[in-house]
Amino acid sequence: MRGRSLTAEDSASAPLTVVINEALARRFWPGENPVGKRLKQGRPEWTSPWRVVAGVVGDVKFEGLA
């Protein structure tokens, strides 16, 4: 929907990138373009690495394994 998908250039030696869904984008950056913004996984006090948002995909509803 915005930005790009992950590519082979998003390797272990490159800056950490992530693709997020629309719901997460609206939650953290309402009314803004989240591409290029940074986020961390986990609690604020955790030492998780920062990741750069490369792209945004649509929300998907999923129910069960069937």
Coordinates of N, CA and C in Angstrom, one line a residue:
M1 N 0.8 -1.2 0.0 CA 0.0 0.0 0.0 C 0.9 1.3 0.0
R2 N 2.0 1.2 0.7 CA 2.9 2.3 0.8 C 4.3 1.7 0.9
G3 N 5.3 2.4 0.5 CA 6.7 2.0 0.6 C 7.0 0.8 -0.3
R4 N 7.7 -0.2 0.3 CA 8.2 -1.3 -0.5 C 8.1 -2.6 0.3
S5 N 8.3 -3.7 -0.4 CA 8.4 -5.0 0.3 C 9.9 -5.2 0.7
L6 N 10.1 -6.2 1.5 CA 11.5 -6.5 1.8 C 12.2 -7.2 0.6
T7 N 13.5 -6.9 0.5 CA 14.2 -7.5 -0.7 C 15.5 -8.2 -0.2
A8 N 16.2 -8.7 -1.1 CA 17.5 -9.4 -0.7 C 18.5 -8.4 -0.1
E9 N 18.3 -7.1 -0.4 CA 19.2 -6.1 0.1 C 19.0 -5.9 1.6
D10 N 17.8 -6.3 2.1 CA 17.5 -6.2 3.5 C 18.1 -7.5 4.2
S11 N 19.4 -7.5 4.2 CA 20.1 -8.7 4.8 C 20.6 -8.4 6.2
A12 N 21.2 -9.4 6.8 CA 21.7 -9.2 8.1 C 22.7 -8.1 8.3
S13 N 23.4 -7.7 7.2 CA 24.4 -6.7 7.3 C 23.8 -5.3 7.0
A14 N 22.6 -5.2 6.6 CA 21.9 -4.0 6.4 C 21.1 -3.5 7.6
P15 N 20.7 -2.2 7.6 CA 19.9 -1.8 8.8 C 18.6 -2.6 8.8
L16 N 18.1 -2.9 10.0 CA 17.0 -3.7 10.2 C 15.7 -3.0 9.7
T17 N 15.0 -3.7 8.8 CA 13.8 -3.1 8.3 C 12.6 -4.0 8.6
V18 N 11.4 -3.4 8.4 CA 10.2 -4.2 8.7 C 9.1 -3.6 7.9
V19 N 8.1 -4.5 7.5 CA 6.9 -4.2 6.8 C 5.8 -4.4 7.8
I20 N 5.0 -3.4 8.0 CA 3.9 -3.4 9.0 C 2.5 -3.4 8.3
N21 N 1.5 -3.7 9.1 CA 0.1 -3.6 8.5 C -0.5 -2.2 8.8
E22 N -1.6 -2.0 8.1 CA -2.3 -0.7 8.3 C -2.7 -0.4 9.7
A23 N -3.2 -1.4 10.4 CA -3.6 -1.2 11.8 C -2.5 -0.7 12.7
L24 N -1.3 -1.3 12.6 CA -0.2 -0.8 13.4 C 0.2 0.6 13.0
A25 N 0.2 0.9 11.7 CA 0.5 2.2 11.2 C -0.5 3.3 11.8
R26 N -1.8 3.0 11.8 CA -2.8 3.9 12.3 C -2.6 4.1 13.8
R27 N -2.2 3.0 14.5 CA -2.0 3.0 16.0 C -0.9 4.0 16.4
F28 N 0.2 3.8 15.7 CA 1.4 4.6 16.1 C 1.6 5.9 15.4
W29 N 1.1 6.0 14.2 CA 1.3 7.2 13.4 C 0.0 7.6 12.7
P30 N -1.0 7.9 13.4 CA -2.3 8.3 12.8 C -2.2 9.5 11.9
G31 N -2.7 9.4 10.7 CA -2.6 10.5 9.7 C -1.3 10.8 9.2
E32 N -0.3 10.0 9.5 CA 1.1 10.2 9.0 C 1.5 9.0 8.1
N33 N 2.5 9.3 7.3 CA 3.1 8.2 6.5 C 4.2 7.5 7.4
P34 N 4.0 6.3 7.7 CA 5.0 5.6 8.6 C 6.3 5.1 7.9
V35 N 6.3 5.2 6.6 CA 7.5 4.7 5.9 C 8.7 5.6 6.3
G36 N 9.8 5.0 6.8 CA 11.0 5.7 7.2 C 11.0 5.9 8.7
K37 N 9.9 5.7 9.4 CA 9.8 5.9 10.9 C 10.5 4.6 11.5
R38 N 10.8 4.8 12.8 CA 11.5 3.7 13.5 C 10.6 3.2 14.6
L39 N 10.8 1.8 14.9 CA 10.1 1.2 16.0 C 10.9 0.1 16.6
K40 N 10.6 -0.2 17.8 CA 11.2 -1.3 18.5 C 10.2 -2.3 18.9
Q41 N 10.6 -3.6 19.0 CA 9.7 -4.6 19.5 C 9.9 -4.8 20.9
G42 N 8.8 -4.9 21.7 CA 8.9 -5.2 23.1 C 8.7 -4.0 24.0
R43 N 9.1 -4.1 25.2 CA 8.9 -3.0 26.2 C 10.0 -1.9 26.0
P44 N 9.7 -0.7 26.4 CA 10.7 0.4 26.2 C 12.0 0.2 26.9
E45 N 12.0 -0.5 28.0 CA 13.3 -0.8 28.7 C 14.1 -1.9 28.1
W46 N 13.5 -2.7 27.2 CA 14.2 -3.8 26.5 C 15.3 -3.2 25.6
T47 N 16.3 -3.9 25.3 CA 17.4 -3.5 24.4 C 17.2 -4.0 23.0
S48 N 15.9 -4.2 22.6 CA 15.6 -4.6 21.3 C 16.2 -3.6 20.3
P49 N 16.6 -4.0 19.1 CA 17.1 -3.1 18.1 C 16.0 -2.3 17.5
W50 N 16.3 -1.1 17.1 CA 15.4 -0.2 16.3 C 15.3 -0.8 14.9
R51 N 14.1 -0.7 14.3 CA 13.8 -1.1 12.9 C 13.2 0.0 12.2
V52 N 13.5 0.1 10.9 CA 12.9 1.2 10.0 C 11.8 0.6 9.2
V53 N 10.7 1.3 9.2 CA 9.5 0.8 8.4 C 9.8 1.0 6.9
A54 N 9.8 -0.1 6.2 CA 10.1 -0.1 4.8 C 8.8 0.1 4.0
G55 N 7.7 -0.5 4.5 CA 6.5 -0.5 3.8 C 5.3 -0.8 4.7
V56 N 4.1 -0.6 4.1 CA 2.8 -0.9 4.8 C 2.0 -1.8 3.9
V57 N 1.4 -2.8 4.5 CA 0.5 -3.7 3.7 C -0.8 -3.6 4.4
G58 N -1.8 -4.1 3.6 CA -3.2 -4.1 4.1 C -3.4 -5.0 5.3
D59 N -4.5 -4.8 6.0 CA -4.8 -5.7 7.1 C -5.4 -6.9 6.6
V60 N -5.2 -8.1 7.2 CA -5.7 -9.3 6.8 C -6.5 -10.0 8.0
K61 N -7.7 -10.4 7.7 CA -8.4 -11.2 8.8 C -8.1 -12.6 8.6
F62 N -7.8 -13.3 9.7 CA -7.4 -14.7 9.7 C -8.1 -15.4 10.8
E63 N -8.7 -16.5 10.5 CA -9.4 -17.2 11.6 C -9.1 -18.7 11.4
G64 N -8.5 -19.4 12.3 CA -8.3 -20.8 12.3 C -7.2 -21.2 11.3
L65 N -6.9 -22.5 11.3 CA -5.9 -23.0 10.3 C -6.6 -23.5 9.0
A66 N -7.9 -23.7 9.0 CA -8.5 -24.1 7.8 C -8.7 -22.9 6.8

